PDB file of C-alpha atoms in Angstrom:
ATOM      1  CA  MET F 618    -264.277   2.347  52.057  1.00  0.00           C
ATOM      2  CA  SER F 619    -261.719  -0.094  50.700  1.00  0.00           C
ATOM      3  CA  LEU F 620    -258.241  -0.197  52.173  1.00  0.00           C
ATOM      4  CA  PRO F 621    -255.240   1.243  50.341  1.00  0.00           C
ATOM      5  CA  VAL F 622    -253.412  -1.414  48.338  1.00  0.00           C
ATOM      6  CA  PHE F 623    -249.654  -1.765  48.003  1.00  0.00           C
ATOM      7  CA  LEU F 624    -247.700  -4.160  45.815  1.00  0.00           C
ATOM      8  CA  LEU F 625    -245.095  -6.519  47.229  1.00  0.00           C
ATOM      9  CA  ASP F 626    -241.720  -6.879  45.532  1.00  0.00           C
ATOM     10  CA  ALA F 627    -242.309 -10.433  44.328  1.00  0.00           C
ATOM     11  CA  PRO F 628    -244.948 -13.186  44.317  1.00  0.00           C
ATOM     12  CA  LEU F 629    -245.232 -15.049  47.615  1.00  0.00           C
ATOM     13  CA  ALA F 630    -244.644 -18.794  47.836  1.00  0.00           C
ATOM     14  CA  GLY F 631    -245.726 -21.045  50.676  1.00  0.00           C
ATOM     15  CA  GLU F 632    -247.128 -19.764  53.937  1.00  0.00           C
ATOM     16  CA  PRO F 633    -247.545 -15.978  54.107  1.00  0.00           C
ATOM     17  CA  PRO F 634    -245.125 -14.165  56.415  1.00  0.00           C
ATOM     18  CA  ARG F 635    -246.276 -12.827  59.777  1.00  0.00           C
ATOM     19  CA  THR F 636    -244.457  -9.540  59.299  1.00  0.00           C
ATOM     20  CA  VAL F 637    -243.951  -7.632  56.066  1.00  0.00           C
ATOM     21  CA  GLU F 638    -241.816  -4.577  55.412  1.00  0.00           C
ATOM     22  CA  LEU F 639    -242.546  -2.207  52.548  1.00  0.00           C
ATOM     23  CA  THR F 640    -239.474  -0.358  51.331  1.00  0.00           C
ATOM     24  CA  GLY F 641    -238.316   1.402  48.156  1.00  0.00           C
ATOM     25  CA  PRO F 642    -240.887   3.119  45.933  1.00  0.00           C
ATOM     26  CA  GLU F 643    -243.859   1.312  47.510  1.00  0.00           C
ATOM     27  CA  GLY F 644    -242.678   2.151  51.004  1.00  0.00           C
ATOM     28  CA  ARG F 645    -242.116   5.771  50.024  1.00  0.00           C
ATOM     29  CA  HIS F 646    -245.558   5.978  48.471  1.00  0.00           C
ATOM     30  CA  ALA F 647    -247.137   4.564  51.627  1.00  0.00           C
ATOM     31  CA  VAL F 648    -245.189   6.699  54.098  1.00  0.00           C
ATOM     32  CA  THR F 649    -244.573   9.964  52.258  1.00  0.00           C
ATOM     33  CA  VAL F 650    -247.434  10.204  49.763  1.00  0.00           C
ATOM     34  CA  ARG F 651    -250.281   8.370  51.497  1.00  0.00           C
ATOM     35  CA  ARG F 652    -248.999   9.260  54.985  1.00  0.00           C
ATOM     36  CA  ILE F 653    -249.923   5.872  56.395  1.00  0.00           C
ATOM     37  CA  THR F 654    -249.334   5.738  60.176  1.00  0.00           C
ATOM     38  CA  PRO F 655    -249.155   2.978  62.821  1.00  0.00           C
ATOM     39  CA  GLY F 656    -252.565   1.636  63.738  1.00  0.00           C
ATOM     40  CA  GLU F 657    -253.960   1.818  60.199  1.00  0.00           C
ATOM     41  CA  HIS F 658    -254.829  -1.195  58.090  1.00  0.00           C
ATOM     42  CA  VAL F 659    -253.616  -1.784  54.530  1.00  0.00           C
ATOM     43  CA  GLU F 660    -253.860  -4.513  51.922  1.00  0.00           C
ATOM     44  CA  LEU F 661    -250.729  -6.022  50.423  1.00  0.00           C
ATOM     45  CA  VAL F 662    -250.891  -7.940  47.135  1.00  0.00           C
ATOM     46  CA  ASP F 663    -248.231  -9.883  45.286  1.00  0.00           C
ATOM     47  CA  GLY F 664    -249.587  -9.541  41.733  1.00  0.00           C
ATOM     48  CA  ALA F 665    -250.180 -13.305  41.480  1.00  0.00           C
ATOM     49  CA  GLY F 666    -253.382 -13.544  43.512  1.00  0.00           C
ATOM     50  CA  VAL F 667    -252.266 -13.353  47.149  1.00  0.00           C
ATOM     51  CA  ARG F 668    -253.992 -10.663  49.206  1.00  0.00           C
ATOM     52  CA  LEU F 669    -252.930  -9.831  52.765  1.00  0.00           C
ATOM     53  CA  ARG F 670    -254.783  -7.645  55.253  1.00  0.00           C
ATOM     54  CA  ALA F 671    -252.199  -6.120  57.553  1.00  0.00           C
ATOM     55  CA  LEU F 672    -251.937  -3.780  60.520  1.00  0.00           C
ATOM     56  CA  VAL F 673    -249.259  -1.093  60.302  1.00  0.00           C
ATOM     57  CA  THR F 674    -247.097  -1.380  63.409  1.00  0.00           C
ATOM     58  CA  ALA F 675    -244.232   0.998  62.643  1.00  0.00           C
ATOM     59  CA  VAL F 676    -242.979   3.630  60.205  1.00  0.00           C
ATOM     60  CA  HIS F 677    -239.302   4.418  59.771  1.00  0.00           C
ATOM     61  CA  GLY F 678    -237.953   7.399  57.860  1.00  0.00           C
ATOM     62  CA  LYS F 679    -239.639   8.283  54.584  1.00  0.00           C
ATOM     63  CA  ASP F 680    -239.814   4.914  52.897  1.00  0.00           C
ATOM     64  CA  ARG F 681    -240.176   2.007  55.324  1.00  0.00           C
ATOM     65  CA  LEU F 682    -243.445   0.589  56.592  1.00  0.00           C
ATOM     66  CA  VAL F 683    -243.669  -2.406  58.943  1.00  0.00           C
ATOM     67  CA  CYS F 684    -246.900  -4.430  58.931  1.00  0.00           C
ATOM     68  CA  GLU F 685    -248.276  -7.367  60.896  1.00  0.00           C
ATOM     69  CA  VAL F 686    -250.305  -9.727  58.708  1.00  0.00           C
ATOM     70  CA  GLU F 687    -253.779 -10.430  60.166  1.00  0.00           C
ATOM     71  CA  GLU F 688    -255.503 -12.200  57.272  1.00  0.00           C
ATOM     72  CA  ALA F 689    -254.241 -13.948  54.146  1.00  0.00           C
ATOM     73  CA  GLY F 690    -256.079 -15.264  51.129  1.00  0.00           C
ATOM     74  CA  VAL F 691    -255.838 -15.920  47.407  1.00  0.00           C
ATOM     75  CA  ASP F 692    -258.190 -14.236  44.937  1.00  0.00           C
ATOM     76  CA  PRO F 693    -259.494 -16.894  42.523  1.00  0.00           C
ATOM     77  CA  ALA F 694    -258.588 -16.522  38.876  1.00  0.00           C
ATOM     78  CA  PRO F 695    -261.577 -15.299  36.858  1.00  0.00           C
ATOM     79  CA  VAL F 696    -263.310 -17.643  34.408  1.00  0.00           C
ATOM     80  CA  PRO F 697    -263.129 -17.405  31.486  1.00  0.00           C
ATOM     81  CA  GLU F 698    -259.594 -16.072  31.297  1.00  0.00           C
ATOM     82  CA  VAL F 699    -259.388 -13.113  28.940  1.00  0.00           C
ATOM     83  CA  THR F 700    -256.373 -12.228  26.822  1.00  0.00           C
ATOM     84  CA  VAL F 701    -256.376  -8.918  24.966  1.00  0.00           C
ATOM     85  CA  VAL F 702    -254.154  -8.731  21.897  1.00  0.00           C
ATOM     86  CA  GLN F 703    -253.676  -4.980  21.635  1.00  0.00           C
ATOM     87  CA  ALA F 704    -252.375  -3.387  18.448  1.00  0.00           C
ATOM     88  CA  ILE F 705    -249.695  -0.994  19.661  1.00  0.00           C
ATOM     89  CA  PRO F 706    -251.037   2.568  19.788  1.00  0.00           C
ATOM     90  CA  LYS F 707    -248.907   5.669  19.708  1.00  0.00           C
ATOM     91  CA  SER F 708    -248.062   7.298  23.032  1.00  0.00           C
ATOM     92  CA  PRO F 709    -249.847   8.474  25.140  1.00  0.00           C
ATOM     93  CA  HIS F 710    -252.673   6.282  23.845  1.00  0.00           C
ATOM     94  CA  ALA F 711    -250.602   3.185  24.645  1.00  0.00           C
ATOM     95  CA  ASP F 712    -250.421   4.137  28.318  1.00  0.00           C
ATOM     96  CA  LEU F 713    -254.160   4.769  28.357  1.00  0.00           C
ATOM     97  CA  ALA F 714    -254.897   1.423  26.698  1.00  0.00           C
ATOM     98  CA  VAL F 715    -252.884  -0.556  29.265  1.00  0.00           C
ATOM     99  CA  ASP F 716    -254.367   1.460  32.120  1.00  0.00           C
ATOM    100  CA  LEU F 717    -257.945   0.803  30.969  1.00  0.00           C
ATOM    101  CA  LEU F 718    -257.318  -2.871  30.173  1.00  0.00           C
ATOM    102  CA  THR F 719    -255.892  -3.404  33.651  1.00  0.00           C
ATOM    103  CA  GLN F 720    -258.807  -1.626  35.298  1.00  0.00           C
ATOM    104  CA  ALA F 721    -261.250  -3.710  33.263  1.00  0.00           C
ATOM    105  CA  GLY F 722    -259.637  -6.960  34.388  1.00  0.00           C
ATOM    106  CA  ALA F 723    -257.509  -8.266  31.504  1.00  0.00           C
ATOM    107  CA  ASP F 724    -255.629 -11.401  32.541  1.00  0.00           C
ATOM    108  CA  GLU F 725    -253.063 -11.053  29.770  1.00  0.00           C
ATOM    109  CA  ILE F 726    -252.111  -8.253  27.390  1.00  0.00           C
ATOM    110  CA  VAL F 727    -250.168  -9.033  24.229  1.00  0.00           C
ATOM    111  CA  ALA F 728    -248.587  -6.207  22.243  1.00  0.00           C
ATOM    112  CA  TRP F 729    -249.409  -6.660  18.566  1.00  0.00           C
ATOM    113  CA  GLU F 730    -247.583  -5.044  15.643  1.00  0.00           C
ATOM    114  CA  ALA F 731    -250.547  -5.140  13.282  1.00  0.00           C
ATOM    115  CA  ASP F 732    -250.018  -4.345   9.611  1.00  0.00           C
ATOM    116  CA  ARG F 733    -251.294  -0.783   9.963  1.00  0.00           C
ATOM    117  CA  CYS F 734    -249.605   0.036  13.268  1.00  0.00           C
ATOM    118  CA  VAL F 735    -247.658   3.296  13.152  1.00  0.00           C
ATOM    119  CA  ALA F 736    -245.819   2.560  16.399  1.00  0.00           C
ATOM    120  CA  ARG F 737    -243.212  -0.185  16.011  1.00  0.00           C
ATOM    121  CA  TRP F 738    -241.106  -1.853  18.682  1.00  0.00           C
ATOM    122  CA  SER F 739    -239.152  -4.379  16.634  1.00  0.00           C
ATOM    123  CA  GLY F 740    -236.081  -3.544  14.607  1.00  0.00           C
ATOM    124  CA  LYS F 741    -234.488  -1.289  17.231  1.00  0.00           C
ATOM    125  CA  PRO F 742    -232.300  -2.941  19.882  1.00  0.00           C
ATOM    126  CA  GLY F 743    -233.759  -2.584  23.359  1.00  0.00           C
ATOM    127  CA  LYS F 744    -236.912  -0.751  22.280  1.00  0.00           C
ATOM    128  CA  ALA F 745    -239.285  -3.661  22.870  1.00  0.00           C
ATOM    129  CA  GLU F 746    -237.905  -4.316  26.351  1.00  0.00           C
ATOM    130  CA  LYS F 747    -238.144  -0.625  27.266  1.00  0.00           C
ATOM    131  CA  ALA F 748    -241.657  -0.251  25.885  1.00  0.00           C
ATOM    132  CA  LEU F 749    -242.896  -3.428  27.581  1.00  0.00           C
ATOM    133  CA  GLY F 750    -241.344  -2.169  30.813  1.00  0.00           C
ATOM    134  CA  LYS F 751    -243.395   1.022  30.529  1.00  0.00           C
ATOM    135  CA  TRP F 752    -246.520  -1.073  29.983  1.00  0.00           C
ATOM    136  CA  ALA F 753    -245.649  -3.078  33.109  1.00  0.00           C
ATOM    137  CA  ASP F 754    -245.247   0.114  35.161  1.00  0.00           C
ATOM    138  CA  ARG F 755    -248.615   1.361  33.948  1.00  0.00           C
ATOM    139  CA  ALA F 756    -250.255  -1.994  34.711  1.00  0.00           C
ATOM    140  CA  ARG F 757    -248.838  -2.008  38.237  1.00  0.00           C
ATOM    141  CA  GLU F 758    -250.170   1.449  39.011  1.00  0.00           C
ATOM    142  CA  ALA F 759    -253.570   0.748  37.468  1.00  0.00           C
ATOM    143  CA  GLY F 760    -253.733  -2.608  39.232  1.00  0.00           C
ATOM    144  CA  LYS F 761    -253.235  -0.996  42.631  1.00  0.00           C
ATOM    145  CA  GLN F 762    -255.846   1.637  41.848  1.00  0.00           C
ATOM    146  CA  ALA F 763    -258.259  -1.124  40.822  1.00  0.00           C
ATOM    147  CA  ARG F 764    -257.423  -3.111  44.000  1.00  0.00           C
ATOM    148  CA  ARG F 765    -256.289  -6.085  41.931  1.00  0.00           C
ATOM    149  CA  ALA F 766    -254.399  -8.948  43.566  1.00  0.00           C
ATOM    150  CA  ARG F 767    -253.606 -10.400  40.135  1.00  0.00           C
ATOM    151  CA  LEU F 768    -251.813  -8.211  37.609  1.00  0.00           C
ATOM    152  CA  PRO F 769    -252.073  -8.918  33.878  1.00  0.00           C
ATOM    153  CA  ARG F 770    -249.301 -10.864  32.214  1.00  0.00           C
ATOM    154  CA  LEU F 771    -247.564  -8.835  29.506  1.00  0.00           C
ATOM    155  CA  SER F 772    -245.810 -10.091  26.396  1.00  0.00           C
ATOM    156  CA  GLY F 773    -244.899  -9.144  22.861  1.00  0.00           C
ATOM    157  CA  PRO F 774    -244.485  -7.738  20.414  1.00  0.00           C
ATOM    158  CA  VAL F 775    -245.918 -10.249  17.947  1.00  0.00           C
ATOM    159  CA  ASP F 776    -246.572  -9.547  14.291  1.00  0.00           C
ATOM    160  CA  THR F 777    -249.629 -10.853  12.486  1.00  0.00           C
ATOM    161  CA  HIS F 778    -247.798 -13.867  11.094  1.00  0.00           C
ATOM    162  CA  ALA F 779    -246.806 -15.009  14.595  1.00  0.00           C
ATOM    163  CA  LEU F 780    -250.242 -14.152  15.965  1.00  0.00           C
ATOM    164  CA  VAL F 781    -251.957 -16.279  13.317  1.00  0.00           C
ATOM    165  CA  GLY F 782    -249.709 -19.196  14.239  1.00  0.00           C
ATOM    166  CA  ASN F 783    -250.549 -18.819  17.929  1.00  0.00           C
ATOM    167  CA  LEU F 784    -254.286 -18.590  17.285  1.00  0.00           C
ATOM    168  CA  ALA F 785    -254.250 -21.676  15.092  1.00  0.00           C
ATOM    169  CA  GLN F 786    -253.016 -23.681  18.082  1.00  0.00           C
ATOM    170  CA  ALA F 787    -255.757 -22.478  20.440  1.00  0.00           C
ATOM    171  CA  GLY F 788    -257.918 -25.225  21.874  1.00  0.00           C
ATOM    172  CA  GLU F 789    -261.636 -25.782  21.374  1.00  0.00           C
ATOM    173  CA  GLU F 790    -262.434 -24.082  24.686  1.00  0.00           C
ATOM    174  CA  THR F 791    -260.900 -20.826  23.441  1.00  0.00           C
ATOM    175  CA  VAL F 792    -263.105 -18.210  21.787  1.00  0.00           C
ATOM    176  CA  VAL F 793    -261.228 -15.726  19.610  1.00  0.00           C
ATOM    177  CA  ALA F 794    -262.926 -12.480  18.620  1.00  0.00           C
ATOM    178  CA  VAL F 795    -261.577  -9.683  16.480  1.00  0.00           C
ATOM    179  CA  LEU F 796    -263.277  -6.343  17.022  1.00  0.00           C
ATOM    180  CA  HIS F 797    -264.133  -4.886  13.641  1.00  0.00           C
ATOM    181  CA  GLU F 798    -266.299  -1.918  12.749  1.00  0.00           C
ATOM    182  CA  SER F 799    -267.789  -3.576   9.667  1.00  0.00           C
ATOM    183  CA  ALA F 800    -268.738  -6.828  11.427  1.00  0.00           C
ATOM    184  CA  THR F 801    -272.439  -7.587  11.692  1.00  0.00           C
ATOM    185  CA  ARG F 802    -272.340 -10.167  14.468  1.00  0.00           C
ATOM    186  CA  PRO F 803    -272.638  -8.623  17.955  1.00  0.00           C
ATOM    187  CA  LEU F 804    -270.199  -9.715  20.625  1.00  0.00           C
ATOM    188  CA  ARG F 805    -273.051 -11.062  22.784  1.00  0.00           C
ATOM    189  CA  GLU F 806    -273.684 -13.845  20.239  1.00  0.00           C
ATOM    190  CA  LEU F 807    -270.294 -15.462  20.801  1.00  0.00           C
ATOM    191  CA  PRO F 808    -270.389 -18.897  22.486  1.00  0.00           C
ATOM    192  CA  LEU F 809    -268.999 -17.619  25.776  1.00  0.00           C
ATOM    193  CA  ASP F 810    -270.895 -19.901  28.179  1.00  0.00           C
ATOM    194  CA  ASP F 811    -268.517 -22.850  27.840  1.00  0.00           C
ATOM    195  CA  ALA F 812    -265.355 -20.918  27.061  1.00  0.00           C
ATOM    196  CA  ALA F 813    -262.335 -21.424  29.295  1.00  0.00           C
ATOM    197  CA  ARG F 814    -260.480 -18.604  27.557  1.00  0.00           C
ATOM    198  CA  VAL F 815    -261.461 -15.609  25.467  1.00  0.00           C
ATOM    199  CA  VAL F 816    -259.020 -13.788  23.193  1.00  0.00           C
ATOM    200  CA  LEU F 817    -259.972 -10.278  22.088  1.00  0.00           C
ATOM    201  CA  LEU F 818    -258.090  -8.767  19.144  1.00  0.00           C
ATOM    202  CA  VAL F 819    -258.026  -4.961  19.101  1.00  0.00           C
ATOM    203  CA  GLY F 820    -256.757  -3.405  15.880  1.00  0.00           C
ATOM    204  CA  PRO F 821    -254.867  -0.131  15.370  1.00  0.00           C
ATOM    205  CA  GLU F 822    -256.387   3.286  14.780  1.00  0.00           C
ATOM    206  CA  GLY F 823    -256.015   2.689  11.043  1.00  0.00           C
ATOM    207  CA  GLY F 824    -258.141  -0.434  11.284  1.00  0.00           C
ATOM    208  CA  ILE F 825    -257.553  -4.013  10.207  1.00  0.00           C
ATOM    209  CA  GLY F 826    -257.241  -4.466   6.456  1.00  0.00           C
ATOM    210  CA  ASP F 827    -259.142  -7.082   4.480  1.00  0.00           C
ATOM    211  CA  ASP F 828    -256.097  -9.256   3.872  1.00  0.00           C
ATOM    212  CA  GLU F 829    -255.057  -9.195   7.518  1.00  0.00           C
ATOM    213  CA  LEU F 830    -258.621  -9.873   8.641  1.00  0.00           C
ATOM    214  CA  GLY F 831    -258.790 -12.823   6.255  1.00  0.00           C
ATOM    215  CA  ARG F 832    -255.672 -14.365   7.759  1.00  0.00           C
ATOM    216  CA  LEU F 833    -257.051 -13.917  11.271  1.00  0.00           C
ATOM    217  CA  ARG F 834    -260.357 -15.508  10.286  1.00  0.00           C
ATOM    218  CA  GLN F 835    -258.570 -18.515   8.798  1.00  0.00           C
ATOM    219  CA  ALA F 836    -256.879 -18.943  12.188  1.00  0.00           C
ATOM    220  CA  GLY F 837    -260.261 -19.048  13.927  1.00  0.00           C
ATOM    221  CA  ALA F 838    -260.887 -15.396  14.855  1.00  0.00           C
ATOM    222  CA  GLN F 839    -264.537 -14.352  14.618  1.00  0.00           C
ATOM    223  CA  PRO F 840    -265.205 -10.736  13.598  1.00  0.00           C
ATOM    224  CA  VAL F 841    -267.666  -9.036  15.964  1.00  0.00           C
ATOM    225  CA  ARG F 842    -268.937  -5.528  16.512  1.00  0.00           C
ATOM    226  CA  LEU F 843    -268.754  -4.043  19.960  1.00  0.00           C
ATOM    227  CA  GLY F 844    -271.686  -1.685  19.556  1.00  0.00           C
ATOM    228  CA  PRO F 845    -273.174   1.005  17.342  1.00  0.00           C
ATOM    229  CA  GLU F 846    -270.283   3.400  18.005  1.00  0.00           C
ATOM    230  CA  VAL F 847    -266.699   2.993  16.824  1.00  0.00           C
ATOM    231  CA  ALA F 848    -264.360   3.061  19.819  1.00  0.00           C
ATOM    232  CA  ARG F 849    -260.767   4.198  19.741  1.00  0.00           C
ATOM    233  CA  ALA F 850    -258.029   1.582  19.820  1.00  0.00           C
ATOM    234  CA  SER F 851    -257.075   2.701  23.323  1.00  0.00           C
ATOM    235  CA  SER F 852    -260.546   2.081  24.785  1.00  0.00           C
ATOM    236  CA  ALA F 853    -262.083  -0.685  22.640  1.00  0.00           C
ATOM    237  CA  GLY F 854    -260.413  -3.511  24.574  1.00  0.00           C
ATOM    238  CA  ALA F 855    -261.672  -2.253  27.933  1.00  0.00           C
ATOM    239  CA  LEU F 856    -265.191  -1.882  26.565  1.00  0.00           C
ATOM    240  CA  ALA F 857    -265.078  -5.431  25.221  1.00  0.00           C
ATOM    241  CA  LEU F 858    -263.772  -6.706  28.560  1.00  0.00           C
ATOM    242  CA  ALA F 859    -266.694  -5.066  30.315  1.00  0.00           C
ATOM    243  CA  ALA F 860    -269.094  -6.759  27.920  1.00  0.00           C
ATOM    244  CA  VAL F 861    -267.467 -10.159  28.452  1.00  0.00           C
ATOM    245  CA  GLY F 862    -267.577  -9.601  32.203  1.00  0.00           C
ATOM    246  CA  ALA F 863    -271.306  -8.935  32.105  1.00  0.00           C
ATOM    247  CA  LEU F 864    -272.045 -11.822  29.714  1.00  0.00           C
ATOM    248  CA  THR F 865    -270.106 -14.445  31.696  1.00  0.00           C
ATOM    249  CA  GLY F 866    -269.442 -15.351  35.314  1.00  0.00           C
ATOM    250  CA  ARG F 867    -266.463 -13.009  35.552  1.00  0.00           C
ATOM    251  CA  TRP F 868    -268.706 -10.339  37.068  1.00  0.00           C
TER     252      TRP F 868
END
């Protein structure tokens, strides 16, 4: 059985410490919720790839865990890197989307205000920062559950105009796919073997309109179908990630 995983406060730089203390919410979760006791082993990750195997040496109060580091390593970044541009769903589907994308291994998640998105972050002061913060919280929790040492990078929101500009600057080693229910080309036919980066565009529940799809195609996005069924916006990205994982060296 895998060890319980806890997230450090910040990425580690240089040599890993010999002793680590977990405090605050992570310490409380370890001591009060998980009831970790001295003598047990845990894994500590920093969200940027570092993974520490540590022996619990002491517990203080309800939220402080002291660990002695026994092993340290860095999980390699997966190849190809996968970015999921996720059209913003309505809550609670947004939380589910981020949770599933994190479990499936997304390296980066970009919040996209597609033309047909009902949920909007821009135009209201502070809303984007608050919403992206909720996505980050969800990614942290899902990342620990998935035993990830690397958490996905989060950014956005971007509208379609900005997205088209970003895609147009992608290099030749980047494969851009837009999941579309009317596409005839299956995802497995994409040239993934030599790709350094894959970008998956997931539209909103209302779908991607013809005009918007045309602009994305002009920027290099290739429409593909994920399978015979039509997945919801909250799960389509995770399903596509699984397919990319199986079709490349990521898995």
